[in-house]
Structure formats: structure tokens, C-alpha cells
Coordinates of C-alpha atoms and ligand atoms in Angstrom, one line a residue:
X1 CA -29.2 60.3 -29.3
X2 CA -31.1 57.3 -28.0
X3 CA -29.2 54.4 -26.4
X4 CA -31.5 51.6 -25.4
X5 CA -30.4 49.4 -22.6
X6 CA -30.8 46.3 -24.8
X7 CA -32.2 46.1 -28.2
X8 CA -33.5 42.6 -28.6
X9 CA -34.3 42.8 -32.3
X10 CA -30.7 43.6 -32.9
X11 CA -29.7 40.1 -31.6
X12 CA -31.3 38.7 -34.8
X13 CA -30.8 41.6 -37.1
X14 CA -27.1 41.8 -36.9
X15 CA -26.7 38.2 -38.2
X16 CA -29.9 38.0 -40.0
X17 CA -28.9 36.2 -43.0
X18 CA -26.8 33.5 -41.1
X19 CA -29.7 32.8 -38.6
X20 CA -32.3 32.5 -41.6
X21 CA -30.0 30.1 -43.4
X22 CA -29.7 28.0 -40.1
X23 CA -33.4 28.0 -39.6
X24 CA -34.1 26.8 -43.2
X25 CA -31.6 24.2 -42.9
X26 CA -32.7 22.7 -39.6
X27 CA -36.3 23.1 -40.2
X28 CA -36.1 21.5 -43.6
X29 CA -34.4 18.6 -41.8
X30 CA -37.3 18.4 -39.4
X31 CA -34.9 18.5 -36.6
X32 CA -36.7 19.8 -33.6
X33 CA -36.2 17.8 -30.6
X34 CA -32.8 16.4 -29.3
X35 CA -31.3 16.0 -32.7
X36 CA -27.6 16.4 -33.8
X37 CA -27.6 20.1 -33.3
X38 CA -28.2 19.7 -29.6
X39 CA -25.4 17.1 -29.3
X40 CA -23.0 19.1 -31.3
X41 CA -23.6 22.2 -29.3
X42 CA -23.1 20.4 -26.1
X43 CA -19.8 19.0 -27.3
X44 CA -18.7 22.5 -28.6
X45 CA -19.6 24.1 -25.2
X46 CA -17.8 21.3 -23.2
X47 CA -14.7 21.9 -25.4
X48 CA -15.0 25.7 -25.1
X49 CA -15.1 25.4 -21.3
X50 CA -12.5 22.5 -21.1
X51 CA -15.4 20.8 -19.0
X52 CA -16.1 17.1 -18.8
X53 CA -19.6 17.0 -20.1
X54 CA -22.5 19.5 -20.9
X55 CA -26.2 18.7 -21.0
X56 CA -28.5 21.3 -22.7
X57 CA -31.6 22.1 -20.7
X58 CA -34.7 24.4 -21.0
X59 CA -33.3 27.4 -19.1
X60 CA -30.5 27.9 -16.3
X61 CA -33.1 28.0 -13.6
X62 CA -34.1 24.4 -14.6
X63 CA -30.3 23.6 -14.8
X64 CA -29.7 24.7 -11.2
X65 CA -32.8 22.8 -10.0
X66 CA -31.7 19.5 -11.8
X67 CA -28.1 20.0 -10.5
X68 CA -29.4 20.2 -6.9
X69 CA -31.7 17.3 -7.5
X70 CA -28.7 15.3 -8.7
X71 CA -26.7 16.3 -5.6
X72 CA -29.7 15.1 -3.5
X73 CA -31.1 17.6 -0.9
X74 CA -32.8 16.4 2.2
X75 CA -35.3 18.4 4.3
X76 CA -33.5 20.9 6.4
X77 CA -30.2 20.8 4.3
X78 CA -28.9 24.3 4.0
X79 CA -27.2 25.9 0.8
X80 CA -25.5 29.2 1.0
X81 CA -26.0 31.7 -1.8
X82 CA -25.4 35.4 -2.3
X83 CA -28.1 37.9 -1.5
X84 CA -27.4 39.6 -4.8
X85 CA -28.4 37.1 -7.3
X86 CA -31.5 36.2 -9.4
X87 CA -34.0 34.6 -7.2
X88 CA -33.6 31.4 -9.5
X89 CA -30.3 30.6 -7.5
X90 CA -32.3 30.2 -4.3
X91 CA -35.5 29.0 -5.7
X92 CA -33.7 26.0 -7.5
X93 CA -32.4 24.9 -4.1
X94 CA -35.9 25.4 -2.5
X95 CA -37.6 23.5 -5.3
X96 CA -35.1 20.6 -5.0
X97 CA -35.9 20.2 -1.4
X98 CA -33.3 22.3 0.4
X99 CA -33.1 25.7 2.4
X100 CA -31.4 28.6 0.6
X101 CA -29.4 30.7 3.0
X102 CA -28.6 34.1 1.7
X103 CA -25.3 35.8 2.7
X104 CA -23.9 39.2 2.2
X105 CA -21.7 40.5 -0.6
X106 CA -18.2 42.0 -0.8
X107 CA -16.9 45.2 -2.5
X108 CA -17.5 43.9 -6.0
X109 CA -21.0 43.0 -5.4
X110 CA -20.2 39.2 -5.3
X111 CA -20.7 36.7 -2.5
X112 CA -18.3 37.3 0.3
X113 CA -16.1 34.3 1.3
X114 CA -16.1 35.5 5.0
X115 CA -19.8 35.7 4.9
X116 CA -19.9 32.2 3.7
X117 CA -17.8 31.0 6.4
X118 CA -19.8 32.9 9.0
X119 CA -23.1 31.1 7.8
X120 CA -22.1 27.5 7.9
X121 CA -23.9 25.4 10.4
X122 CA -24.3 21.7 11.1
X123 CA -26.9 21.6 8.4
X124 CA -24.9 23.2 5.7
X125 CA -24.4 21.0 2.6
X126 CA -23.4 23.3 -0.2
X127 CA -22.5 26.6 -1.6
X128 CA -24.0 28.1 -4.8
X129 CA -21.8 31.0 -5.7
X130 CA -23.2 33.3 -8.4
X131 CA -20.6 34.4 -11.0
X132 CA -22.1 37.9 -11.2
X133 CA -22.2 40.4 -14.0
X134 CA -19.7 38.4 -16.0
X135 CA -17.3 38.0 -13.3
X136 CA -15.9 35.0 -11.4
X137 CA -16.2 34.9 -7.5
X138 CA -12.8 34.3 -5.8
X139 CA -13.1 30.6 -6.4
X140 CA -9.8 29.8 -4.5
X141 CA -11.2 31.0 -1.2
X142 CA -14.5 29.4 -1.8
X143 CA -13.0 26.1 -2.9
X144 CA -11.0 26.1 0.3
X145 CA -14.0 26.6 2.5
X146 CA -15.9 23.9 0.6
X147 CA -13.1 21.5 1.1
X148 CA -12.7 22.2 4.9
X149 CA -16.4 21.8 5.5
X150 CA -17.1 19.1 3.1
X151 CA -19.6 21.1 0.9
X152 CA -20.9 20.8 -2.6
X153 CA -20.4 23.6 -5.0
X154 CA -23.1 24.4 -7.7
X155 CA -22.1 27.4 -9.7
X156 CA -24.7 29.8 -10.8
X157 CA -22.8 30.7 -13.9
X158 CA -25.9 32.1 -15.8
X159 CA -24.2 35.4 -16.5
X160 CA -20.6 34.4 -17.1
X161 CA -19.9 32.3 -20.1
X162 CA -16.2 32.9 -21.0
X163 CA -15.2 34.4 -17.6
X164 CA -12.2 33.1 -16.0
X165 CA -10.5 33.0 -12.6
X166 CA -6.7 32.1 -12.4
X167 CA -7.0 31.0 -16.0
X168 CA -9.8 28.4 -15.4
X169 CA -13.4 28.9 -16.8
X170 CA -16.3 29.9 -14.8
X171 CA -18.5 26.8 -14.8
X172 CA -15.7 24.4 -14.2
X173 CA -15.1 25.0 -10.5
X174 CA -18.2 23.3 -8.9
X175 CA -19.6 19.8 -9.2
X176 CA -22.1 21.3 -11.5
X177 CA -22.9 24.8 -13.0
X178 CA -25.7 26.3 -14.9
X179 CA -25.4 28.7 -17.7
X180 CA -28.2 30.8 -19.3
X181 CA -28.8 31.6 -22.9
X182 CA -31.7 33.9 -22.2
X183 CA -31.6 36.4 -25.1
X184 CA -29.9 39.3 -23.1
X185 CA -27.1 37.1 -21.7
X186 CA -23.6 37.2 -23.1
X187 CA -24.5 34.3 -25.5
X188 CA -28.2 34.8 -26.1
X189 CA -30.7 32.6 -28.0
X190 CA -34.1 33.6 -29.4
X191 CA -36.0 32.3 -26.4
X192 CA -35.3 30.3 -23.3
X193 CA -32.4 28.0 -23.2
X194 CA -29.8 26.8 -20.8
X195 CA -27.0 24.2 -20.1
X196 CA -25.7 22.3 -17.1
X197 CA -21.8 21.8 -17.0
X198 CA -21.0 18.6 -15.4
X199 CA -17.6 18.3 -14.0
X200 CA -17.9 14.8 -12.7
X201 CA -18.1 12.1 -15.5
X202 CA -20.0 9.7 -13.2
X203 CA -22.8 12.1 -12.5
X204 CA -23.5 12.9 -16.3
X205 CA -26.1 10.1 -16.3
X206 CA -28.0 11.4 -13.4
X207 CA -28.2 14.9 -15.0
X208 CA -29.0 13.4 -18.4
X209 CA -31.8 11.3 -16.8
X210 CA -33.3 14.1 -14.8
X211 CA -33.6 16.4 -17.9
X212 CA -35.3 13.8 -20.1
X213 CA -38.0 11.7 -18.2
X214 CA -35.5 9.6 -16.5
X215 CA -34.4 8.0 -19.8
X216 CA -30.8 7.1 -20.6
X217 CA -29.3 8.4 -24.0
X218 CA -30.4 4.9 -25.4
X219 CA -34.1 5.6 -24.1
X220 CA -34.3 3.3 -21.4
X221 CA -36.1 4.6 -18.3
X222 CA -34.0 4.2 -15.2
X223 CA -35.3 6.7 -12.7
X224 CA -37.9 9.5 -12.3
X225 CA -37.2 12.7 -14.3
X226 CA -38.7 15.8 -15.8
X227 CA -38.6 17.2 -19.3
X228 CA -36.3 20.2 -19.6
X229 CA -34.5 19.8 -22.9
X230 CA -32.5 22.3 -24.9
X231 CA -34.7 23.2 -28.0
X232 CA -32.9 21.8 -31.1
X233 CA -33.3 25.0 -33.2
X234 CA -32.0 27.1 -30.3
X235 CA -28.9 24.7 -30.1
X236 CA -28.3 25.4 -33.9
X237 CA -28.4 29.1 -33.3
X238 CA -26.3 28.8 -30.2
X239 CA -23.4 26.9 -32.1
X240 CA -23.2 29.9 -34.4
X241 CA -23.1 32.3 -31.5
X242 CA -20.4 30.3 -29.7
X243 CA -18.2 30.4 -32.7
X244 CA -18.2 34.3 -32.4
X245 CA -18.3 34.5 -28.7
X246 CA -14.7 35.7 -28.2
X247 CA -15.3 38.6 -30.5
X248 CA -18.4 39.5 -28.2
X249 CA -16.3 39.3 -25.2
X250 CA -13.7 41.5 -26.8
X251 CA -15.9 44.1 -27.5
X252 CA -17.6 44.0 -24.0
X253 CA -14.3 44.5 -22.4
X254 CA -13.5 47.3 -24.8
X255 CA -16.8 49.1 -23.8
X256 CA -15.9 48.5 -20.1
X257 CA -12.5 50.1 -20.6
X258 CA -14.1 53.1 -22.3
X259 CA -16.5 53.6 -19.4
X260 CA -13.6 53.3 -17.0
X261 CA -11.6 55.9 -18.7
X262 CA -14.5 58.4 -19.1
X263 CA -16.1 57.8 -15.6
X264 CA -13.3 57.1 -13.1
X265 CA -12.8 60.8 -12.2
X266 CA -16.4 61.2 -11.0
X267 CA -16.4 60.9 -7.2
X268 CA -20.0 60.1 -6.8
X269 CA -19.9 56.9 -8.6
X270 CA -18.1 53.4 -8.0
X271 CA -17.3 51.4 -11.1
X272 CA -16.8 47.7 -11.4
X273 CA -13.2 46.5 -11.6
X274 CA -11.6 47.5 -14.9
X275 CA -10.7 44.8 -17.4
X276 CA -7.1 44.5 -16.6
X277 CA -7.1 45.7 -13.2
X278 CA -6.3 42.2 -11.5
X279 CA -4.6 39.5 -13.4
X280 CA -6.4 36.7 -11.6
X281 CA -9.8 37.8 -13.0
X282 CA -10.9 37.7 -16.7
X283 CA -14.4 39.4 -16.7
X284 CA -16.8 39.3 -19.7
X285 CA -19.1 42.2 -18.5
X286 CA -22.5 40.6 -19.0
X287 CA -23.5 43.7 -17.1
X288 CA -21.8 47.1 -16.2
X289 CA -23.2 47.6 -12.8
X290 CA -22.1 50.8 -11.0
X291 CA -23.0 52.4 -7.6
X292 CA -24.2 55.9 -7.8
X293 CA -25.1 58.7 -5.3
X294 CA -28.6 60.0 -6.1
X295 CA -29.2 57.0 -8.1
X296 CA -32.8 57.4 -8.8
X297 CA -32.3 61.0 -9.9
X298 CA -29.4 60.0 -12.2
X299 CA -31.7 57.2 -13.6
X300 CA -34.5 59.6 -14.5
X301 CA -31.9 62.1 -16.0
X302 CA -30.3 59.4 -18.2
X303 CA -33.9 58.3 -19.2
X304 CA -34.9 61.8 -20.1
X305 CA -31.7 62.0 -22.2
X306 CA -32.6 58.9 -24.1
X307 CA -30.5 56.4 -22.2
X308 CA -31.9 53.2 -21.0
X309 CA -30.7 51.6 -17.7
X310 CA -31.7 48.9 -15.5
X311 CA -31.7 48.2 -11.8
X312 CA -30.9 44.5 -11.5
X313 CA -33.5 41.9 -10.1
X314 CA -36.3 44.6 -10.0
X315 CA -34.3 46.4 -7.4
X316 CA -34.2 44.0 -4.7
X317 CA -31.6 41.6 -3.1
X318 CA -33.3 38.1 -2.6
X319 CA -33.9 38.6 1.2
X320 CA -35.8 41.9 0.5
X321 CA -38.8 40.1 -1.0
X322 CA -41.5 39.7 1.6
X323 CA -43.2 36.3 1.8
X324 CA -40.3 34.1 0.9
X325 CA -39.1 33.5 4.6
X326 CA -35.7 35.3 3.9
X327 CA -36.6 38.6 5.4
X328 CA -35.2 37.7 8.7
X329 CA -31.7 37.8 7.4
X330 CA -29.8 41.0 8.1
X331 CA -27.4 41.7 5.2
X332 CA -26.4 45.4 5.6
X333 CA -23.9 45.3 2.6
X334 CA -26.4 44.0 0.2
X335 CA -29.1 46.6 1.5
X336 CA -26.7 49.5 0.9
X337 CA -25.7 48.2 -2.6
X338 CA -29.4 48.0 -3.7
X339 CA -29.9 51.8 -2.7
X340 CA -27.2 52.9 -5.1
X341 CA -26.8 50.0 -7.8
X342 CA -27.8 50.8 -11.4
X343 CA -26.6 49.0 -14.8
X344 CA -25.4 51.2 -17.7
X345 CA -25.9 49.9 -21.4
X346 CA -23.5 47.1 -22.0
X347 CA -23.7 44.9 -25.1
X348 CA -22.0 44.4 -28.4
X349 CA -24.6 46.4 -30.4
X350 CA -23.6 49.8 -29.0
X351 CA -21.1 51.9 -30.6
X352 CA -18.2 54.0 -29.0
X353 CA -20.2 57.2 -29.8
X354 CA -23.1 55.8 -27.9
X355 CA -21.0 54.9 -24.9
X356 CA -19.4 58.3 -25.1
X357 CA -23.0 60.0 -25.1
X358 CA -23.9 57.8 -22.0
X359 CA -20.8 59.3 -20.2
X360 CA -21.4 62.7 -21.3
X361 CA -24.9 62.6 -19.8
X362 CA -23.5 61.2 -16.4
X363 CA -20.9 63.9 -16.2
X364 CA -23.5 66.6 -16.9
X365 CA -25.7 65.2 -14.3
X366 CA -23.0 65.2 -11.5
X367 CA -21.9 68.7 -12.3
X368 CA -25.3 69.8 -10.9
X369 CA -25.5 66.9 -8.0
Ligands
LIG401 C1 -30.5 34.9 -16.0 C2 -30.1 34.3 -14.7 C3 -30.7 33.1 -14.1 C4 -31.8 32.4 -14.9 O1 -31.4 32.0 -16.2 P1 -32.8 31.5 -17.0 O2 -32.1 30.9 -18.2 O3 -33.7 32.7 -17.4 O4 -33.5 30.5 -16.3 C5 -30.1 32.6 -12.9 N1 -29.1 33.2 -12.2 C6 -28.6 34.3 -12.7 C7 -27.6 35.0 -12.0 C8 -29.0 35.0 -13.9 O5 -28.7 36.2 -14.3

């Protein structure tokens, strides 16, 4: 049996006819840039999230950068982010003129609220929590810290569309949030695409202008801006995907439960929190990231058995990349995590039998190791 980590062609093939129909309809209308499909998708997404407004952008990295530009970072302003995140969380802060400060992670791999508090200085202006692997951070603790120290929150919600904390959607906790529609994300498009969630009505205009040459929605230039618009065709495909998103989440949670039942007895691995293990969290399992003893050997064994895996971010926490000026941070929890972390196949294309096979292979590996 072969279980690829993520079969990109299936994203299209599973709904081949619907997507072709959407393509023909949009293309025949000649609707390619900022047409009704973008506005409709933005409204649908805002409604889905119970958010004030949404602005479609080119990708989530742009979205984070635009969000920090709208916040307005001055030279020396520090923003705290997790060491276990895509470099994009930090690079957006940097490119918007601020200084990213990586901090350590907690037991579930997400940013540690205690580490946030410890990292606050006179120059700290914000926190950018990453809603990692389809799971929310403890936003109650983080919101309290932000309030006490008067800090802005911009959520990196790239991986977590549909996840909730205390019943509230990820993406609606910060002043802004960015969501990614990279093909392998929980809601994937057929290329680059993203969105900024705007939770303050008065700041909608600044995000809107930043994403389209400083123009207002009526076309008047009011400020400096850039071009990072959501592609109209992608928006049409995404509307279709969003209408089926709850089914995708349901399937991902089923798979997580299956991994939980089959793997929880293995002492050498540590699983992510199970779907119903804590009523405050509703996780959407963008990824199923485990910690595993003899990780590299396990990965090779899985690969030899036809199972694709991935080590997140090319195997490094953000402070571990040389040359970015973040090497001076000492973050032992993140360092230990990256010695052991590995992601198992997790997407709505794989079958129960395939998940069972992955588990069988892991069991046979640990009988010998
Ligand atoms: C995918 C991802 C991004 C970047 O998203 P793009 O749309 O590819 O720019 C940022 N942060 C996290 C946590 C991600 O997983």
C-alpha cells in the first residue's frame, strides 16, 4: 500500500466536474480580477467566522505583512511570536518594520503564554500567536496578557480555518488575522491565495487600501499601497470549498480519532490532543504532528513502507535558521521538539484502511525499537 503525505492532484480530481464548471462559468464572464466572486467569498468567509470583515489577499504571508503595516510598526518595536511557526509569521513583522521576538512552546507545540510574559520588554507592542496544526492557542490567557500590557494581537491563523477556542472562531481574537488557502491547507485553492480577517470595522479601509495600491473600494487613491489581491478564479473555487468545509473538518477529526485509538498505547510516541479531550478546544487537524523517539529511523521505515511523512518547516524552529539574527535566542522546548516531531498523513483524501496501514507500520517499527 502507498499512502502519500498529500496528493495535490486529488484536490482537483475529487470535485473535478464542479471545478470545471466553475472555471467555465467564471472564465466565460471574463471575471479575473476583483470581480463579484472575490466580494462574495469575502462575505461568505466573514459570515462563516462571525467576523466583521474579510479582505482577500494574494497569500497569508502578504496578509500578515499588510496587517502589521496597518498596525504601524516603528523601528525597534518588538512583536512576540512562537519559535514553532512558519518563518512567515516572523518575516511579516520584519518586513513591516518591526523586530520579531521568538519565544518557546508549551506541551502541545503552541506558543507558551508564560514564555510570552517572560519576553515582554518596554519595546514590546504586539503578539502574533500561531494557531498551529489546526488548533487554537489558549486565547484567554493570551488576551489577558495583551490587555495587561496594552499589546496588539495579530493571529497567524494560516492553518486553522474552522478551529475554535471556547466556542469562538480562530481568526476573531486579534485585531487582525491571516488565513492561508495554499493548496495543502484545510481549505486549499489551486495556487497562492489568502485572506485578512478584520475585527475592527474602522480599520477595514486601511487593510483594503494596503492590498490594492492605496485605493478605496470606489477607486480613489488615499494612501501608499501595494498589490496583493485575491485572484478572482481562486475566490470562486474557494466559495465552493467553503460550502463543504464542515465535512472536511469532520473527516479530519475522524482520522485524528482513529490515530488516537490505534497509537495511544505506544510509549515511544506522543500524540497531539485527541478531538474531544478538552471541551474548550475544537481542533481541525490541519496537521497530525506527533513526537517520536528514533524519529529519523521511524521516518525512513515509514518511507520504505510507502508512507509519506513531513517534518514541519524543513525541520527547524525559526530561531534555528542561521543568518536571520534569531540564533541568539535560547529556546530549549522548541529545540527538543524539533528533534522528535514528524507529521503523519492527515487530509480528507485518505481512507480508514490507509490510516490503519500507517498505524500498522508504526506498531511494527516500535516492536523492534
Ligand atoms: C502556510 C502558512 C503561512 C503562509 O501562508 P501562505 O499563504 O503560503 O503565505 C503562514 N503561517 C503558517 C503557520 C502557515 O502554515
